[in-house]
CSV table of C-alpha atoms in Angstrom, one decimal:
chain,number,residue,atom,x,y,z
A,1,MET,CA,-58.7,131.1,-221.0
A,2,GLN,CA,-55.7,131.2,-223.4
A,3,ILE,CA,-56.4,130.5,-227.1
A,4,GLU,CA,-53.5,129.5,-229.3
A,5,VAL,CA,-53.7,128.7,-233.0
A,6,SER,CA,-50.9,127.2,-235.0
A,7,ARG,CA,-50.3,125.9,-238.6
A,8,ASP,CA,-49.3,122.3,-239.0
A,9,VAL,CA,-48.3,120.6,-242.3
A,10,PHE,CA,-48.6,116.9,-242.8
A,11,PRO,CA,-47.1,115.5,-246.0
A,12,LEU,CA,-49.2,113.0,-247.9
A,13,ALA,CA,-48.1,109.4,-248.6
A,14,GLN,CA,-48.7,110.1,-252.3
A,15,VAL,CA,-50.1,112.8,-254.5
A,16,PHE,CA,-53.8,113.1,-253.9
A,17,THR,CA,-55.9,114.3,-256.9
A,18,ILE,CA,-59.6,115.2,-257.3
A,19,SER,CA,-61.3,116.9,-260.2
A,20,ARG,CA,-60.4,120.3,-258.7
A,21,GLY,CA,-56.7,119.7,-258.5
A,22,SER,CA,-53.8,117.9,-256.7
A,23,ARG,CA,-52.0,118.2,-253.4
A,24,THR,CA,-49.0,116.7,-251.8
A,25,GLU,CA,-49.6,117.9,-248.2
A,26,ALA,CA,-52.4,118.7,-245.8
A,27,GLN,CA,-52.2,122.1,-244.2
A,28,VAL,CA,-54.3,122.3,-241.0
A,29,LEU,CA,-54.8,124.7,-238.1
A,30,THR,CA,-54.5,123.4,-234.6
A,31,VAL,CA,-56.3,125.2,-231.8
A,32,GLN,CA,-55.2,124.8,-228.2
A,33,LEU,CA,-57.2,126.2,-225.3
A,34,SER,CA,-55.6,126.4,-221.8
A,35,GLU,CA,-57.3,127.1,-218.6
A,36,GLY,CA,-56.7,126.0,-215.0
A,37,GLY,CA,-53.8,123.7,-215.9
A,38,HIS,CA,-55.9,121.8,-218.5
A,39,GLN,CA,-55.6,121.9,-222.3
A,40,GLY,CA,-58.1,121.1,-225.0
A,41,ARG,CA,-57.3,120.8,-228.7
A,42,GLY,CA,-59.1,120.9,-232.0
A,43,GLU,CA,-58.1,120.8,-235.7
A,44,CYS,CA,-59.7,122.3,-238.8
A,45,VAL,CA,-58.9,122.3,-242.5
A,46,PRO,CA,-59.7,125.6,-244.2
A,47,TYR,CA,-61.3,124.9,-247.6
A,48,ALA,CA,-61.0,127.2,-250.6
A,49,ARG,CA,-64.3,125.9,-252.0
A,50,TYR,CA,-66.0,127.6,-249.1
A,51,GLY,CA,-64.0,130.8,-249.3
A,52,GLU,CA,-61.6,129.9,-246.5
A,53,THR,CA,-57.9,130.3,-246.2
A,54,LEU,CA,-55.4,129.5,-243.5
A,55,GLU,CA,-55.1,133.3,-242.9
A,56,SER,CA,-58.8,134.1,-242.8
A,57,VAL,CA,-59.6,131.2,-240.5
A,58,THR,CA,-56.7,132.1,-238.2
A,59,ALA,CA,-58.0,135.7,-238.0
A,60,GLN,CA,-61.4,134.5,-237.1
A,61,ILE,CA,-60.0,132.4,-234.2
A,62,GLU,CA,-57.7,135.1,-233.0
A,63,GLY,CA,-60.6,137.6,-233.0
A,64,LEU,CA,-62.5,135.6,-230.3
A,65,PRO,CA,-62.8,137.0,-226.8
A,66,ASP,CA,-60.6,135.6,-224.0
A,67,ARG,CA,-63.4,133.6,-222.6
A,68,VAL,CA,-65.9,131.7,-224.8
A,69,SER,CA,-68.3,128.8,-224.4
A,70,ARG,CA,-69.7,126.3,-226.9
A,71,GLU,CA,-73.1,128.0,-226.6
A,72,ALA,CA,-71.7,131.5,-227.2
A,73,LEU,CA,-69.5,130.3,-230.1
A,74,VAL,CA,-72.6,129.9,-232.3
A,75,ASP,CA,-73.2,133.6,-232.3
A,76,LEU,CA,-69.5,134.5,-232.6
A,77,LEU,CA,-68.5,132.5,-235.6
A,78,PRO,CA,-70.4,131.1,-238.6
A,79,ALA,CA,-70.5,127.4,-239.4
A,80,GLY,CA,-67.1,126.5,-240.9
A,81,ALA,CA,-63.5,125.6,-240.1
A,82,ALA,CA,-62.8,128.2,-237.5
A,83,ARG,CA,-65.8,127.3,-235.3
A,84,ASN,CA,-65.1,123.6,-235.8
A,85,ALA,CA,-61.6,123.8,-234.3
A,86,VAL,CA,-62.7,125.9,-231.4
A,87,ASP,CA,-65.8,123.9,-230.6
A,88,CYS,CA,-63.9,120.6,-230.6
A,89,ALA,CA,-61.2,122.2,-228.4
A,90,LEU,CA,-63.8,123.3,-226.0
A,91,TRP,CA,-65.3,119.8,-225.8
A,92,ASP,CA,-61.8,118.4,-225.2
A,93,LEU,CA,-61.1,121.0,-222.5
A,94,GLU,CA,-64.4,120.3,-220.7
A,95,ALA,CA,-63.6,116.5,-220.8
A,96,LYS,CA,-60.1,117.1,-219.4
A,97,ARG,CA,-61.5,119.3,-216.5
A,98,ALA,CA,-64.3,116.8,-215.7
A,99,GLY,CA,-62.1,113.7,-215.9
A,100,LYS,CA,-64.6,112.2,-218.3
A,101,ARG,CA,-64.8,111.4,-222.0
A,102,VAL,CA,-66.7,113.6,-224.4
A,103,TRP,CA,-69.1,110.9,-225.3
A,104,GLN,CA,-70.1,110.8,-221.6
A,105,LEU,CA,-70.5,114.6,-221.5
A,106,ALA,CA,-72.7,114.5,-224.6
A,107,GLY,CA,-74.9,111.7,-223.2
A,108,LEU,CA,-73.9,109.3,-226.0
A,109,PRO,CA,-73.3,105.5,-225.8
A,110,GLU,CA,-69.7,104.4,-225.6
A,111,PRO,CA,-68.4,104.5,-229.1
A,112,GLY,CA,-66.8,101.6,-231.0
A,113,PRO,CA,-64.9,101.1,-234.3
A,114,GLU,CA,-66.7,101.8,-237.6
A,115,ILE,CA,-65.7,100.6,-241.0
A,116,THR,CA,-64.5,103.5,-243.1
A,117,ALA,CA,-64.1,104.1,-246.8
A,118,TYR,CA,-60.7,104.4,-248.3
A,119,THR,CA,-60.4,107.0,-251.0
A,120,LEU,CA,-58.6,106.3,-254.3
A,121,SER,CA,-57.1,109.4,-255.9
A,122,LEU,CA,-58.2,110.4,-259.4
A,123,ASP,CA,-55.8,109.1,-262.0
A,124,THR,CA,-55.7,107.2,-265.3
A,125,PRO,CA,-57.8,104.0,-265.4
A,126,GLU,CA,-54.7,101.9,-265.4
A,127,ALA,CA,-53.3,103.6,-262.3
A,128,MET,CA,-56.7,103.5,-260.5
A,129,ARG,CA,-57.0,99.8,-261.2
A,130,ALA,CA,-53.6,99.3,-259.6
A,131,GLN,CA,-54.7,101.4,-256.6
A,132,ALA,CA,-57.8,99.3,-256.3
A,133,ALA,CA,-56.0,96.0,-256.5
A,134,LYS,CA,-53.6,97.2,-253.8
A,135,ASN,CA,-56.5,98.0,-251.6
A,136,ALA,CA,-58.9,95.2,-252.6
A,137,TRP,CA,-58.8,93.9,-249.1
A,138,ARG,CA,-60.7,96.9,-247.8
A,139,PRO,CA,-64.5,96.5,-247.6
A,140,LEU,CA,-65.3,100.0,-248.9
A,141,LEU,CA,-63.6,102.1,-251.5
A,142,LYS,CA,-64.4,105.7,-252.5
A,143,ILE,CA,-63.6,106.9,-256.0
A,144,LYS,CA,-63.1,110.5,-256.9
A,145,LEU,CA,-64.7,111.1,-260.3
A,146,GLY,CA,-66.3,114.1,-262.0
A,147,THR,CA,-64.6,114.0,-265.4
A,148,PRO,CA,-65.7,113.3,-269.0
A,149,ASP,CA,-64.0,109.9,-268.7
A,150,ASP,CA,-65.5,108.5,-265.6
A,151,MET,CA,-66.7,105.1,-266.8
A,152,PRO,CA,-63.3,103.7,-267.8
A,153,ARG,CA,-62.0,104.7,-264.4
A,154,LEU,CA,-65.0,103.1,-262.6
A,155,GLU,CA,-64.7,99.9,-264.7
A,156,ALA,CA,-61.0,99.7,-263.9
A,157,VAL,CA,-61.6,100.1,-260.1
A,158,ARG,CA,-64.2,97.4,-260.1
A,159,ALA,CA,-61.9,95.0,-262.0
A,160,GLY,CA,-59.1,95.7,-259.5
A,161,ALA,CA,-61.3,95.2,-256.4
A,162,PRO,CA,-64.1,92.9,-257.4
A,163,ALA,CA,-65.3,92.3,-253.8
A,164,SER,CA,-65.2,95.8,-252.3
A,165,ALA,CA,-68.2,98.0,-252.0
A,166,ILE,CA,-67.8,101.3,-253.9
A,167,ILE,CA,-69.1,104.8,-253.4
A,168,VAL,CA,-68.4,107.6,-255.9
A,169,ASP,CA,-67.7,111.3,-255.3
A,170,ALA,CA,-68.5,113.4,-258.4
A,171,ASN,CA,-67.3,116.6,-256.7
A,172,GLU,CA,-70.1,118.7,-258.4
A,173,GLY,CA,-68.7,117.5,-261.8
A,174,TRP,CA,-71.9,116.0,-263.4
A,175,SER,CA,-75.2,117.1,-264.6
A,176,ALA,CA,-78.6,115.5,-264.0
A,177,GLU,CA,-78.4,114.0,-267.5
A,178,VAL,CA,-75.0,112.5,-266.8
A,179,TYR,CA,-76.2,111.0,-263.6
A,180,ALA,CA,-79.3,109.5,-265.3
A,181,ASP,CA,-77.1,108.1,-268.1
A,182,LEU,CA,-74.6,106.6,-265.7
A,183,ALA,CA,-77.1,105.2,-263.2
A,184,PRO,CA,-77.6,101.8,-264.8
A,185,HIS,CA,-73.9,101.3,-265.1
A,186,LEU,CA,-73.4,102.4,-261.5
A,187,LEU,CA,-75.9,99.8,-260.5
A,188,ARG,CA,-74.3,97.1,-262.6
A,189,LEU,CA,-70.9,97.8,-261.0
A,190,GLY,CA,-72.3,97.8,-257.5
A,191,VAL,CA,-71.9,101.5,-256.6
A,192,GLN,CA,-73.8,102.1,-253.4
A,193,LEU,CA,-73.8,105.9,-253.3
A,194,VAL,CA,-73.0,109.0,-255.4
A,195,GLU,CA,-71.8,112.2,-253.6
A,196,GLN,CA,-72.8,115.6,-254.9
A,197,PRO,CA,-73.2,115.0,-258.6
A,198,LEU,CA,-74.4,118.5,-259.4
A,199,THR,CA,-73.1,121.9,-258.3
A,200,ALA,CA,-74.4,123.1,-255.0
A,201,GLY,CA,-76.9,125.9,-255.6
A,202,ALA,CA,-77.7,124.5,-259.0
A,203,ASP,CA,-79.1,121.1,-258.0
A,204,ASP,CA,-82.8,121.6,-258.4
A,205,ALA,CA,-82.7,119.2,-261.3
A,206,LEU,CA,-82.4,116.4,-258.8
A,207,ALA,CA,-85.9,117.1,-257.5
A,208,GLY,CA,-88.2,114.4,-258.8
A,209,LEU,CA,-85.4,112.7,-260.6
A,210,GLU,CA,-85.4,108.9,-260.3
A,211,ARG,CA,-82.4,108.0,-258.2
A,212,PRO,CA,-81.7,104.2,-258.4
A,213,VAL,CA,-78.3,104.9,-256.8
A,214,PRO,CA,-78.8,107.0,-253.7
A,215,VAL,CA,-77.5,110.6,-254.0
A,216,CYS,CA,-75.7,112.3,-251.1
A,217,ALA,CA,-75.5,116.0,-250.4
A,218,ASP,CA,-72.0,117.2,-249.6
A,219,GLU,CA,-71.3,120.7,-250.7
A,220,SER,CA,-75.1,121.3,-250.6
A,221,CYS,CA,-75.3,120.4,-246.9
A,222,HIS,CA,-73.4,122.4,-244.2
A,223,ASP,CA,-75.6,122.6,-241.0
A,224,ARG,CA,-79.2,122.3,-240.0
A,225,SER,CA,-80.2,125.4,-242.0
A,226,SER,CA,-79.4,123.4,-245.2
A,227,LEU,CA,-81.9,120.6,-244.6
A,228,ALA,CA,-85.0,122.4,-245.8
A,229,GLY,CA,-83.5,122.8,-249.3
A,230,LEU,CA,-82.5,119.1,-249.6
A,231,LYS,CA,-85.8,117.4,-249.4
A,232,GLY,CA,-86.7,115.6,-252.6
A,233,LYS,CA,-83.2,116.1,-254.1
A,234,TYR,CA,-81.0,113.9,-251.8
A,235,ASP,CA,-81.3,110.7,-250.0
A,236,VAL,CA,-78.2,111.0,-247.7
A,237,ILE,CA,-76.4,113.9,-246.1
A,238,ASN,CA,-72.6,114.1,-245.6
A,239,ILE,CA,-71.8,115.5,-242.2
A,240,LYS,CA,-68.3,117.0,-242.0
A,241,LEU,CA,-67.3,118.9,-238.9
A,242,ASP,CA,-65.4,121.6,-241.0
A,243,LYS,CA,-68.8,122.4,-242.6
A,244,THR,CA,-71.0,122.2,-239.5
A,245,GLY,CA,-68.7,124.2,-237.4
A,246,GLY,CA,-67.8,121.5,-234.9
A,247,LEU,CA,-69.1,118.5,-233.0
A,248,SER,CA,-72.0,120.4,-231.4
A,249,GLU,CA,-73.8,121.2,-234.6
A,250,ALA,CA,-72.7,117.9,-236.2
A,251,LEU,CA,-74.6,115.9,-233.6
A,252,ALA,CA,-77.6,118.2,-233.9
A,253,LEU,CA,-77.5,117.9,-237.7
A,254,ARG,CA,-77.4,114.1,-237.4
A,255,ARG,CA,-80.4,114.0,-235.2
A,256,GLU,CA,-82.5,116.4,-237.3
A,257,GLY,CA,-81.5,114.9,-240.6
A,258,MET,CA,-82.4,111.4,-239.5
A,259,ALA,CA,-85.7,112.6,-238.1
A,260,LEU,CA,-86.4,114.0,-241.6
A,261,GLY,CA,-85.6,110.7,-243.2
A,262,PHE,CA,-82.2,111.3,-244.5
A,263,GLY,CA,-79.5,108.7,-244.4
A,264,VAL,CA,-76.2,109.8,-242.7
A,265,MET,CA,-72.7,109.8,-244.1
A,266,VAL,CA,-69.9,111.1,-242.0
A,267,GLY,CA,-67.0,112.5,-244.0
A,268,CYS,CA,-63.8,114.5,-243.6
A,269,MET,CA,-61.3,116.8,-245.2
A,270,VAL,CA,-57.7,115.6,-245.6
A,271,GLY,CA,-56.5,116.1,-242.0
A,272,SER,CA,-54.8,114.3,-239.1
A,273,SER,CA,-56.2,112.0,-236.5
A,274,LEU,CA,-57.0,115.1,-234.3
A,275,ALA,CA,-59.5,116.2,-236.9
A,276,MET,CA,-61.1,112.7,-237.3
A,277,ALA,CA,-61.3,112.1,-233.5
A,278,PRO,CA,-64.5,114.0,-232.8
A,279,ALA,CA,-66.1,112.8,-236.0
A,280,THR,CA,-65.9,109.2,-234.8
A,281,LEU,CA,-68.7,110.0,-232.3
A,282,VAL,CA,-70.9,111.3,-235.1
A,283,ALA,CA,-70.1,108.2,-237.2
A,284,GLN,CA,-71.5,105.7,-234.8
A,285,GLY,CA,-74.1,103.6,-236.8
A,286,ALA,CA,-73.9,105.9,-239.8
A,287,ARG,CA,-74.9,104.5,-243.2
A,288,ILE,CA,-71.5,105.4,-244.7
A,289,VAL,CA,-68.3,106.4,-242.8
A,290,ASP,CA,-65.5,108.2,-244.7
A,291,LEU,CA,-62.9,109.1,-242.1
A,292,ASP,CA,-59.8,108.0,-243.9
A,293,GLY,CA,-57.8,111.3,-243.8
A,294,PRO,CA,-54.9,109.9,-241.6
A,295,LEU,CA,-54.6,106.9,-243.9
A,296,LEU,CA,-53.5,109.3,-246.7
A,297,LEU,CA,-50.8,110.9,-244.6
A,298,ALA,CA,-47.1,110.1,-244.5
A,299,ARG,CA,-47.1,111.0,-240.8
A,300,ASP,CA,-49.7,111.7,-238.2
A,301,ARG,CA,-50.2,113.0,-234.7
A,302,ASP,CA,-48.1,111.6,-231.9
A,303,VAL,CA,-51.1,109.6,-230.6
A,304,PRO,CA,-52.9,108.6,-233.8
A,305,LEU,CA,-56.2,106.9,-234.2
A,306,LEU,CA,-56.2,103.1,-234.6
A,307,TYR,CA,-57.2,101.7,-237.9
A,308,ASP,CA,-57.5,98.0,-238.3
A,309,GLU,CA,-59.8,95.3,-239.8
A,310,LYS,CA,-62.6,96.6,-237.6
A,311,GLY,CA,-62.3,100.1,-239.0
A,312,VAL,CA,-61.5,103.4,-237.4
A,313,HIS,CA,-61.5,103.3,-233.6
A,314,PRO,CA,-62.5,106.1,-231.2
A,315,PRO,CA,-59.6,108.2,-229.9
A,316,GLU,CA,-57.6,107.7,-226.8
A,317,ALA,CA,-57.9,110.5,-224.3
A,318,ALA,CA,-54.3,111.6,-225.0
A,319,LEU,CA,-55.4,112.5,-228.5
A,320,TRP,CA,-58.8,114.1,-227.9
A,321,GLY,CA,-61.9,113.8,-225.8
């Protein structure tokens, strides 16, 4: 088996800002596995918040043995971006060799389109109202907050898109007191979910806190080993393949999380359609789907995912799986 890893850069359609900073492009790593005339691909987005860089993740992938299986990969790489790209490439390679789709190999029902959130970049209230008005036809909008001036922004988005459902991502920028103070206003404005209001590792204050607006664990939830520490603090878990280390663990996390009573959100980093493609399988029937990465790009893969009024569609085999 030949393992190749390359760096790809996708310019964004516009500057994308969250409370941690701004970006104008998505830098991703693409893994291609070749064996017996077949190729499988996967994509990951190294994330500085988790101590990852393009260089460190490349080194992890290049340090793998010539032959590797999905089962062996769990012991060779930790949950994270490197394992994600290789795991998804192995699924794709197996599907190509078998002449089947990944959903068939995984014993899943045939997937269909799912409505996805569309993320509005953090900006001034006036600019965010304009963004919201431009996207008011979308059924679900996601707002990046986590600043001292969140309420004017939220009010502006609701005014710009009065009919859209709204979810909020605080990106670890709030405290328990801020959440409690804002909760009545969030309810009034129809917010359906708040992602990661408190810093991961310092979120014990959520335990026993009344949560009239459901709270979702993002940075606090990586793989199944995270679940024990989330009970009583969170209502929903955000499953991202770059955190779980690939589709294999993402599917297992979904099953175990639901069995423990957590709602499921399926999210993404800012990447191309190749990164979203495996996640569409995890997203089937999820409470919230947030796979809008390609919608933020100025250009995408040669065979992109289809987005339309029904949502994000599963990939064609030429893209993945």
